[in-house]
XYZ file of C-alpha atoms in Angstrom:
528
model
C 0.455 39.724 22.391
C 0.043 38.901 18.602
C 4.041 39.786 16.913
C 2.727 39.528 13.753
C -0.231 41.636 14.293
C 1.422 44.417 16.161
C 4.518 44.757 13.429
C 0.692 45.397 11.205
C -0.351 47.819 13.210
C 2.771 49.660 13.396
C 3.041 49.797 9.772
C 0.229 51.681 9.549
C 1.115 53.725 12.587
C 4.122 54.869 10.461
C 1.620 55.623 7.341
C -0.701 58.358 10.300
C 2.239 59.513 11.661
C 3.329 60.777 8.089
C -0.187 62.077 7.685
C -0.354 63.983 10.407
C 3.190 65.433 10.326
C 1.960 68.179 7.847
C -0.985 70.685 9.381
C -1.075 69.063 12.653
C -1.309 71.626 15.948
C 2.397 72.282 16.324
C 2.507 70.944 20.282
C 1.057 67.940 18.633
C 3.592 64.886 20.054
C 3.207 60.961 20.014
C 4.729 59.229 22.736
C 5.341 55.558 22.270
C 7.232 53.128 24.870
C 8.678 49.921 24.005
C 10.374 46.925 26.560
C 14.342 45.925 24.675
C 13.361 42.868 22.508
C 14.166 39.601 23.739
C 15.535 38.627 19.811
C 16.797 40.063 16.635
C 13.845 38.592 14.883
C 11.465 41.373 17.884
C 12.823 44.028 16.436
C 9.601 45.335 14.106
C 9.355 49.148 15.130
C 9.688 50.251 11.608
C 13.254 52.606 10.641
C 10.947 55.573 9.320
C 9.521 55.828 13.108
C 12.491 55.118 15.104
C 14.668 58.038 12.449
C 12.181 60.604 13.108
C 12.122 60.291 16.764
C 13.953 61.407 19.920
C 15.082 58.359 21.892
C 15.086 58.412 25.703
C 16.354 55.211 27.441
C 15.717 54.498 30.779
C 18.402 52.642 31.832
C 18.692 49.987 34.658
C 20.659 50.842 37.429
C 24.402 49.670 38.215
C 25.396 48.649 42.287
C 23.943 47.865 45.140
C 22.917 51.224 45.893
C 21.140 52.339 43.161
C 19.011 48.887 42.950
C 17.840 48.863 46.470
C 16.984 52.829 46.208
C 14.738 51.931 42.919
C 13.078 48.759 44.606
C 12.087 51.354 47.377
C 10.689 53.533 45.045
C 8.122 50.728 44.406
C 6.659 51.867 47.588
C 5.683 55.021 49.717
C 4.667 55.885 53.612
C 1.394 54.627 52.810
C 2.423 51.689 51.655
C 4.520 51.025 55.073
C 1.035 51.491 57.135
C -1.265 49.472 55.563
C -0.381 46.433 57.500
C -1.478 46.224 61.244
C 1.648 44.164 61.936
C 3.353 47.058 60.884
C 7.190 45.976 62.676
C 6.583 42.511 61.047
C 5.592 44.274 57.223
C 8.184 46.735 56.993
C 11.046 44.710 58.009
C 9.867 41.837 55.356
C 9.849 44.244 53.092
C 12.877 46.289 53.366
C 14.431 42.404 52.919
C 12.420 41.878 50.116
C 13.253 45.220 48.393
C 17.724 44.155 49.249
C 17.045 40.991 47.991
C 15.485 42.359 44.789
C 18.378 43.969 44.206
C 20.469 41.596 45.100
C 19.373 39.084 42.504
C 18.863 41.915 39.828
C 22.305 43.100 40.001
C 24.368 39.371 40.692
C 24.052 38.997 36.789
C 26.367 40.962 35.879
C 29.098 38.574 37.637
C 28.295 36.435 34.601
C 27.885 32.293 35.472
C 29.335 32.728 38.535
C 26.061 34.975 39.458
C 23.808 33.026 37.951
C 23.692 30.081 35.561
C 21.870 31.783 33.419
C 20.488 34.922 33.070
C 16.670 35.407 33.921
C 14.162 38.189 33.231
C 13.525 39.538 36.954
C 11.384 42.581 37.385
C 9.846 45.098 39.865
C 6.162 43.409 39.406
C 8.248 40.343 40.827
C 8.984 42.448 43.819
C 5.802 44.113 44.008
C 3.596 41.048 44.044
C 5.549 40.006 46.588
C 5.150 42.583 48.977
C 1.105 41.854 48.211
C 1.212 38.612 49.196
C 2.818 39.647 51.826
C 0.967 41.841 53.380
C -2.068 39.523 52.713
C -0.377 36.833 54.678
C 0.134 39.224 57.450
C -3.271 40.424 57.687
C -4.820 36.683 57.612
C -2.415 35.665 60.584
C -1.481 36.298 64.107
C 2.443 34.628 63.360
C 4.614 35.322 60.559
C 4.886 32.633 58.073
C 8.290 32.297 56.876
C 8.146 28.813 55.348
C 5.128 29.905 53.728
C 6.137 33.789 52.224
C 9.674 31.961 51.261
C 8.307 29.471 49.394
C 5.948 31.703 47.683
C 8.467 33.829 46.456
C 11.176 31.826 46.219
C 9.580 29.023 43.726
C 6.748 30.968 42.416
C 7.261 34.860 42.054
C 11.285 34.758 41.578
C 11.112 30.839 41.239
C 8.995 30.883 38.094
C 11.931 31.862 36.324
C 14.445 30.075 37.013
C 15.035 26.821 34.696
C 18.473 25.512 36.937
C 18.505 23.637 39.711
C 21.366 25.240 41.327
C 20.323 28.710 40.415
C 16.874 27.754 42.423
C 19.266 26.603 45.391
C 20.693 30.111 45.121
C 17.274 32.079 45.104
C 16.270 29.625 48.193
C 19.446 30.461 49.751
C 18.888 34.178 49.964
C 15.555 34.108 51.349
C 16.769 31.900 53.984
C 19.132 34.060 55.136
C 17.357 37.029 54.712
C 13.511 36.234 55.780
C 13.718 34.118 59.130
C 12.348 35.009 62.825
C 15.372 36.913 63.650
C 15.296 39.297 61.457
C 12.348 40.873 64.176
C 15.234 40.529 67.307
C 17.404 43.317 65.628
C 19.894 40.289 64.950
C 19.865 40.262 61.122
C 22.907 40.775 59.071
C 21.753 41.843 55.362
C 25.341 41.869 54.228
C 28.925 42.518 55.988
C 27.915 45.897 57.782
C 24.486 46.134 57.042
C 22.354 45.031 59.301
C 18.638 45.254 58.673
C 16.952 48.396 59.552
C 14.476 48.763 62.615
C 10.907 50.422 62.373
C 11.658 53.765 60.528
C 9.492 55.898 58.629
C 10.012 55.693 54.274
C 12.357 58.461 53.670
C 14.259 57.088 56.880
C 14.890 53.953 55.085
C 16.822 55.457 51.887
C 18.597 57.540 54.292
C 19.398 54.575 56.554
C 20.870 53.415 52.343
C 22.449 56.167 51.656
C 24.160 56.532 55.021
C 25.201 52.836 56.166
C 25.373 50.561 52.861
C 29.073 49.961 52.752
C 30.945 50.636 49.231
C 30.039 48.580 46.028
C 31.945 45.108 46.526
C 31.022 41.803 45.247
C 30.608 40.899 49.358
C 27.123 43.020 49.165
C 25.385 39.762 47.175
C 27.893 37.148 49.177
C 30.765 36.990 46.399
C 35.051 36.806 47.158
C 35.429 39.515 45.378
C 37.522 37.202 42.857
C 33.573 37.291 41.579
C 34.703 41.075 40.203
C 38.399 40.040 38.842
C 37.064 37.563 36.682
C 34.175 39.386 35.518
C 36.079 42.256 34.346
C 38.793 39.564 32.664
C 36.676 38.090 30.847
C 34.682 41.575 29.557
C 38.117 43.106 28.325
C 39.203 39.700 26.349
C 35.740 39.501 24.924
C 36.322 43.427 23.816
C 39.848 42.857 22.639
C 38.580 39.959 20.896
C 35.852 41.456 18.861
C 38.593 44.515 17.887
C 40.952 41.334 16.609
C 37.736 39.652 14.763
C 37.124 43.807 13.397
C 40.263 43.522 11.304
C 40.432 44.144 7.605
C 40.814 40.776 5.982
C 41.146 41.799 2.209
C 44.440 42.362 0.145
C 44.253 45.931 0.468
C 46.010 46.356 3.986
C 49.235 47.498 2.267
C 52.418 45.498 0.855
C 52.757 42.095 2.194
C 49.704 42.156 4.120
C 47.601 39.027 2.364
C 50.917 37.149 2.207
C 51.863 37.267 5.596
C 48.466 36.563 6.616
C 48.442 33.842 4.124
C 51.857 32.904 5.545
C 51.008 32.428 8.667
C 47.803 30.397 8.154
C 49.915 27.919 6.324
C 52.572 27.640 9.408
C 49.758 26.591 11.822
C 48.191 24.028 9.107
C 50.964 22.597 8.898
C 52.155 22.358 12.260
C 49.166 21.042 13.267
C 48.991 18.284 10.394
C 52.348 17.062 11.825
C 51.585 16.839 15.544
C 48.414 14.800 14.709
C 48.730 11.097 15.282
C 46.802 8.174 13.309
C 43.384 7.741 14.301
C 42.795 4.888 16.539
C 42.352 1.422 15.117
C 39.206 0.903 16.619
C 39.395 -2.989 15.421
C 42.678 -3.788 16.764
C 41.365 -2.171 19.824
C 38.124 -4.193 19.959
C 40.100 -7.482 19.363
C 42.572 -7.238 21.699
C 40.470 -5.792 24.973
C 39.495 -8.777 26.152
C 36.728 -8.336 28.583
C 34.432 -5.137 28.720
C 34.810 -3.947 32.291
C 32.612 -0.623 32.479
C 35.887 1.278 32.078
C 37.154 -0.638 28.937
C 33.588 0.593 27.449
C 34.554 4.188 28.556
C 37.848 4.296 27.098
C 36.337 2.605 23.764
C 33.577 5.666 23.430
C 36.201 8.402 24.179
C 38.463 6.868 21.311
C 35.634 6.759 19.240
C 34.475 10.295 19.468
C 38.033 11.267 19.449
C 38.526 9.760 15.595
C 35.544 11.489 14.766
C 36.870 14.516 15.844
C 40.938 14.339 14.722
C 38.714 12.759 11.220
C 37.202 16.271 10.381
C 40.703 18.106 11.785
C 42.873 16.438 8.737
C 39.890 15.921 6.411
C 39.275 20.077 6.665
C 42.936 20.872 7.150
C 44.029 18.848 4.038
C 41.157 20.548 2.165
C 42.370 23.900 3.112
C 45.897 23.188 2.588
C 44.687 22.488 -1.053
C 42.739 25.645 -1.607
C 45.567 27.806 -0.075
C 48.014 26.306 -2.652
C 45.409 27.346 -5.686
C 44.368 23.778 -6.944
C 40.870 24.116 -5.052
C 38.262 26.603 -5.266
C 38.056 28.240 -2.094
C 34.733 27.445 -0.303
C 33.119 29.664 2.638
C 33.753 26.597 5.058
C 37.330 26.836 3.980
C 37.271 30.922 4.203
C 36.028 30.355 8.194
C 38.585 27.633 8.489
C 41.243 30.084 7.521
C 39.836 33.239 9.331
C 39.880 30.845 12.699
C 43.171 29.803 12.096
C 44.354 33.122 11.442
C 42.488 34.553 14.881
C 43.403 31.658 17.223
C 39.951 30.903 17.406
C 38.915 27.165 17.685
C 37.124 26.365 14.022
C 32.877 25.745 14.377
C 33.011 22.689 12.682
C 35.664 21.433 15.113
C 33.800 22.800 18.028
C 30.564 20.537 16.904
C 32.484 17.176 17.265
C 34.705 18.411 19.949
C 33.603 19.277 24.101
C 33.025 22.418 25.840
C 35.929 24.612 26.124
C 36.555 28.671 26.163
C 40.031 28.438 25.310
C 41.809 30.133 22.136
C 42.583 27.642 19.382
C 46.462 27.547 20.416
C 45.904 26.330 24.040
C 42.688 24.062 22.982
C 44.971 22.279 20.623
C 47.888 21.839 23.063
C 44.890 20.509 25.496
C 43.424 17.802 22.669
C 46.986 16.469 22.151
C 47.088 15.564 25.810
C 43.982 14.120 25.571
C 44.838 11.957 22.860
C 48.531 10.468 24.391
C 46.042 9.903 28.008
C 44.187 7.722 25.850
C 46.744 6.155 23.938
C 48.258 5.265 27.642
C 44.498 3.781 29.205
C 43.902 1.493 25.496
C 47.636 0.562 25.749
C 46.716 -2.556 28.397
C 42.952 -1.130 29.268
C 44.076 -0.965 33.147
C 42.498 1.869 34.746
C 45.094 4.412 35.080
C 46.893 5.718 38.481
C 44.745 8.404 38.606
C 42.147 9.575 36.002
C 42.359 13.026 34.521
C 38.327 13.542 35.090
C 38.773 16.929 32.491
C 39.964 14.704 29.734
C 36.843 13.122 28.724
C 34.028 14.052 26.077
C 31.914 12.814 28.967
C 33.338 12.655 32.199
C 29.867 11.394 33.471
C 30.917 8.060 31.622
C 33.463 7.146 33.796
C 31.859 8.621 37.195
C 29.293 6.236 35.836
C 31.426 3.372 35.487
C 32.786 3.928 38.932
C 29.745 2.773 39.957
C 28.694 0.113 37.781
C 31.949 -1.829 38.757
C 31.072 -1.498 42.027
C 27.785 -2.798 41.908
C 28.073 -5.357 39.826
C 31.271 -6.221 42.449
C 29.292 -6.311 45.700
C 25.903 -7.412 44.560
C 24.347 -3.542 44.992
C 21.319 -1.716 42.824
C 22.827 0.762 41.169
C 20.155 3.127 41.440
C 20.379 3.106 45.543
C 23.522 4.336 44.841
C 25.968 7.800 45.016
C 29.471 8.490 44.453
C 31.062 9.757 47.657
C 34.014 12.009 47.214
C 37.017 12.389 49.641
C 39.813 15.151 48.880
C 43.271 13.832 49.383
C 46.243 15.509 50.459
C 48.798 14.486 47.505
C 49.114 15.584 44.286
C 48.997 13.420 41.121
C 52.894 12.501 41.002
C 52.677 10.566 44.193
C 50.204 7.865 43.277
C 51.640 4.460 41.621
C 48.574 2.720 40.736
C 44.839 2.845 41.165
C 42.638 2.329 44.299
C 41.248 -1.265 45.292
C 37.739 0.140 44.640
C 37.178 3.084 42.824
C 39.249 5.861 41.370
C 41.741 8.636 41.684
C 40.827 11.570 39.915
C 43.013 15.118 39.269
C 42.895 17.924 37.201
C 39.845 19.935 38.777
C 39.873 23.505 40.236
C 37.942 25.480 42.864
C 36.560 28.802 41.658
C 34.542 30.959 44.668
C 36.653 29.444 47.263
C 39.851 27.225 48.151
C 40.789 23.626 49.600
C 42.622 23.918 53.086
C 44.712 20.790 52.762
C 45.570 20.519 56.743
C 42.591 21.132 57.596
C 40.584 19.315 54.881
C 37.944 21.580 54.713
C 36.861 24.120 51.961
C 38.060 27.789 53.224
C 37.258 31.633 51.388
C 39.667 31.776 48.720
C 43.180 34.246 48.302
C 42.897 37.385 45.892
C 43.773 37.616 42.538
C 44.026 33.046 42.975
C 40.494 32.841 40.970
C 41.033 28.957 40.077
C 43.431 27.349 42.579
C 43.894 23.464 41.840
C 42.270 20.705 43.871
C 44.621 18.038 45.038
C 44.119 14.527 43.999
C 40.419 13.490 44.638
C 39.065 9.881 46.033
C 36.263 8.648 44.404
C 34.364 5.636 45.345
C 30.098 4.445 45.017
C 28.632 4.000 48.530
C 24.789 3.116 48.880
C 22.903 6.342 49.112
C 21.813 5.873 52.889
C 25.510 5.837 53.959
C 26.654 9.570 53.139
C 26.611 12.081 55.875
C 24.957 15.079 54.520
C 26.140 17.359 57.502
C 29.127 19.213 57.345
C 29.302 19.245 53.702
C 28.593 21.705 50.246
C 26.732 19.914 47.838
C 29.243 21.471 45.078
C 28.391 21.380 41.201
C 31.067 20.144 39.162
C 31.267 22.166 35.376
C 32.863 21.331 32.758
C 34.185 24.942 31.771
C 33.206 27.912 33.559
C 30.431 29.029 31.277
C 29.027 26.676 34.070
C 25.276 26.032 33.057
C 24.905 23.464 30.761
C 28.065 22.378 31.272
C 27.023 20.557 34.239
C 28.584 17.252 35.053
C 28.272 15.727 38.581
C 27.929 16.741 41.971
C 30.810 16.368 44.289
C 30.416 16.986 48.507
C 33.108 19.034 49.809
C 33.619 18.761 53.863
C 33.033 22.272 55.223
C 33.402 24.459 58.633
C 30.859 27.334 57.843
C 27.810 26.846 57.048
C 26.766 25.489 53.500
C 25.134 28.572 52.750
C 27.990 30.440 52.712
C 29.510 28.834 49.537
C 25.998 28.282 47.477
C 26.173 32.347 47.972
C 29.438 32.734 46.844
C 28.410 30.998 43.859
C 31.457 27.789 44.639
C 32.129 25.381 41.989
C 34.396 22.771 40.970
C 35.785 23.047 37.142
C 37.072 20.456 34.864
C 39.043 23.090 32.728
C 40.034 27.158 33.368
């Protein structure tokens, strides 16, 4: 529908309503329902309307529980007999229904749910269970490819934008909807197996009475999922509180000065630790010959000045204003207010790379960043082993990993992938590069953890959300050559905001089945 034209018609909705509130039959009532607006600019129900009325939310459910009862609801005991392949229908759609729920309530495990957060509802469901039972009643066998595909890519699938969130959504349904699931043989989740042929109230009793306790292993999570879920919802809370401060000179005695006072310390400070910019002349003039990586480490140097540049430039400016011989300009108000909340400034974020951290450890982080690149441009050798996390774009040097190996052994670049192979050391025990390709360190695991003996990925330790990978072995091989069995096809992020953070995909060597760690939403990060 029309925005414009309904934020009209409500207007004048507002204008009867008034009308009619004097000399109108006294059980006269309007009843109006309204979906939560996907923006601040969808809010149009007029104040006058939403003032004089009584407000009734309908909530959507929390847990397992609660989401699988209301995708039941969807249905009734007529609805389980309308299909002549009754055993076939119900048990579909009893799998259906948990799945529903299952990717309903996995948002609220943030990224490591789901990439990003999509709009699913209970016409998603419902369709479903329509297509379903049309499916059924033009065949003698059960489709699976067919009803997965159609509900996977189309009815849930039309939502989904990522790549690896579709892997997820096609993950499920495999697991959930396959010929087994009729042989009583069909685990649903740890201790719950899929119901048999029941009647409809049977089946929220069978809920109520063998759906084990709320736990992040009901939609395939560690339950690390939880921990880090719940960390980061109390620092975003604490943070907002910090941000809800009063900031003006009326917080008693001393309170602008200090403030004031402190501001200046960190300026400072930082003004010191920050080395010259990098020559980028010199640099061009004495590197010789532009191997792939030289090219690398030129860019990152590049986008590094540009970033350190508006650091000092704003800094200085600040400095200026806080000392009284500037006038004191919004950008340098924000500059402060960051400063003072150990928040990283916007205009530094703009130039700089994806990170979550507070401004103390993301400054500690860039001056590493800066003496690892003051090391590579020293003699432009490739280092021992690369700290992959370090880069503005670590797909540069992935990249170049490649391109020197082409151009080396005559290959088309394009027929070729980067195969990755998990050492056993960490970075302290390597002396210099690889013969072909590159050392890399500095990534972490989240969902799961590395089993060193064994070499294989293995379910993670509580409370150890983001245990460290040991030193990885990078090296291009021509596409035909990798093994795809026996290996995760694991996303590497750059932060754990995950989504568009996305920077390369990395195959891990793996016991279980794949399946297991796409569920548990496993993931390699550049930075925690």
């Amino acid at each position: 529908q029309n925005i414009h034209l309904v934020a009209k018609w409500l207007s004048s909705l507002e204008k009867k309503l008034e009308q009619h509130s004097e000399g109108s039959h006294q059980d006269f009532r309007v009843f109006i329902s309204a979906e939560p607006a996907p923006s601040p600019e969808s809010h149009i129900i007029p104040q006058g309307i939403l003032e004089n009325s009584i407000k009734i939310t309908n909530e959507p459910p929390t847990g397992m529980q609660a989401n699988l009862h209301k995708a039941l609801d969807n249905f009734s005991q007529d609805t389980l007999e309308m299909c002549t392949q009754e055993k076939e229908f119900k048990s579909i759609l009893f799998a259906l229904c948990y799945f529903h729920a299952v990717v309903a309530e996995r948002r609220r495990f943030g990224p490591q749910g789901w990439n990003r957060p999509y709009p699913f509802s209970t016409g998603d469901l419902t369709i479903s269970v329509n297509v379903l039972h049309n499916y059924l009643e033009g065949s003698s066998k059960v489709p699976y490819d067919d009803l997965r595909y159609l509900v996977g890519e189309i009815m849930y699938g039309g939502h989904i934008t990522d790549d690896w969130d579709r892997r997820l959504c096609k993950t499920y349904l495999e697991e959930f909807i396959k010929p087994e699931m009729l042989e009583g043989e069909l685990l649903l989740a740890p201790g719950f197996p899929l119901p048999g042929n029941m009647d409809y109230n049977g089946y929220h009793q069978y809920v109520d009475a063998v759906l084990p306790a709320e736990s992040p292993y009901l939609y395939g999570l560690h339950p690390n999922a939880e921990l880090g879920f719940l960390t980061h919802s109390s620092e975003k809370l604490l943070r907002t509180v910090l941000e809800l401060q009063p900031r003006d000179s009326s917080t008693g005695e001393g309170g602008v000065g200090t403030r004031e006072d402190t501001v200046k310390t960190i300026l400072e400070e930082m003004l010191e630790k920050l080395s010259e910019e990098f020559n980028m002349a010199e640099l061009m003039a004495r590197v010789g010959q532009r191997t792939p990586y030289a090219v690398v480490a030129l860019q990152e140097c590049e986008r590094m000045n540009v970033l350190t540049g508006e650091m000092k430039r704003s800094l200085l400016e600040l400095e200026l204003g806080l000392k009284g011989e500037l006038t004191m300009s919004s950008d340098m108000e924000s500059l402060q207010n960051a400063l003072f909340l150990d928040m990283v400034p916007e205009s530094w974020l703009r130039r700089s790379y994806p990170s979550t951290a507070s401004l103390g450890s993301w400054f500690a982080d860039l001056l590493a960043r800066i003496s690892e690149l003051e090391t590579w441009t020293g003699d432009f050798s490739l280092p021992a082993t690369v700290w992959l996390g370090g880069f503005f774009n670590p797909q540069s040097i992935l990249t170049a990993i490649m391109q020197t190996t082409a151009r080396k052994n005559k290959w088309p670049l394009d027929r070729m992938t980067l195969q990755c192979d998990v050492t056993k050391k960490s970075r302290e025990d390597f002396g210099g590069p690889p013969r072909e390709g590159a050392y890399v360190h500095g990534l972490f695991l989240e969902g799961a953890r590395w089993d060193a003996q064994a070499g294989v990925l293995t379910d993670a330790r509580l409370k150890e959300l983001t245990p460290p990978m040991p030193v990885l072995f990078l090296k291009a091989v021509p596409g035909d050559k990798q093994d795809p069995r026996g290996v995760y096809a694991c996303p590497v992020y750059k932060t754990r905001q995950r989504g568009p953070t996305y920077v390369w995909t990395f195959n891990l060597r793996t016991k279980d089945r794949p399946s297991k760690w796409v569920l548990a939403g496993v993931a390699l990060l550049l930075q925690v």
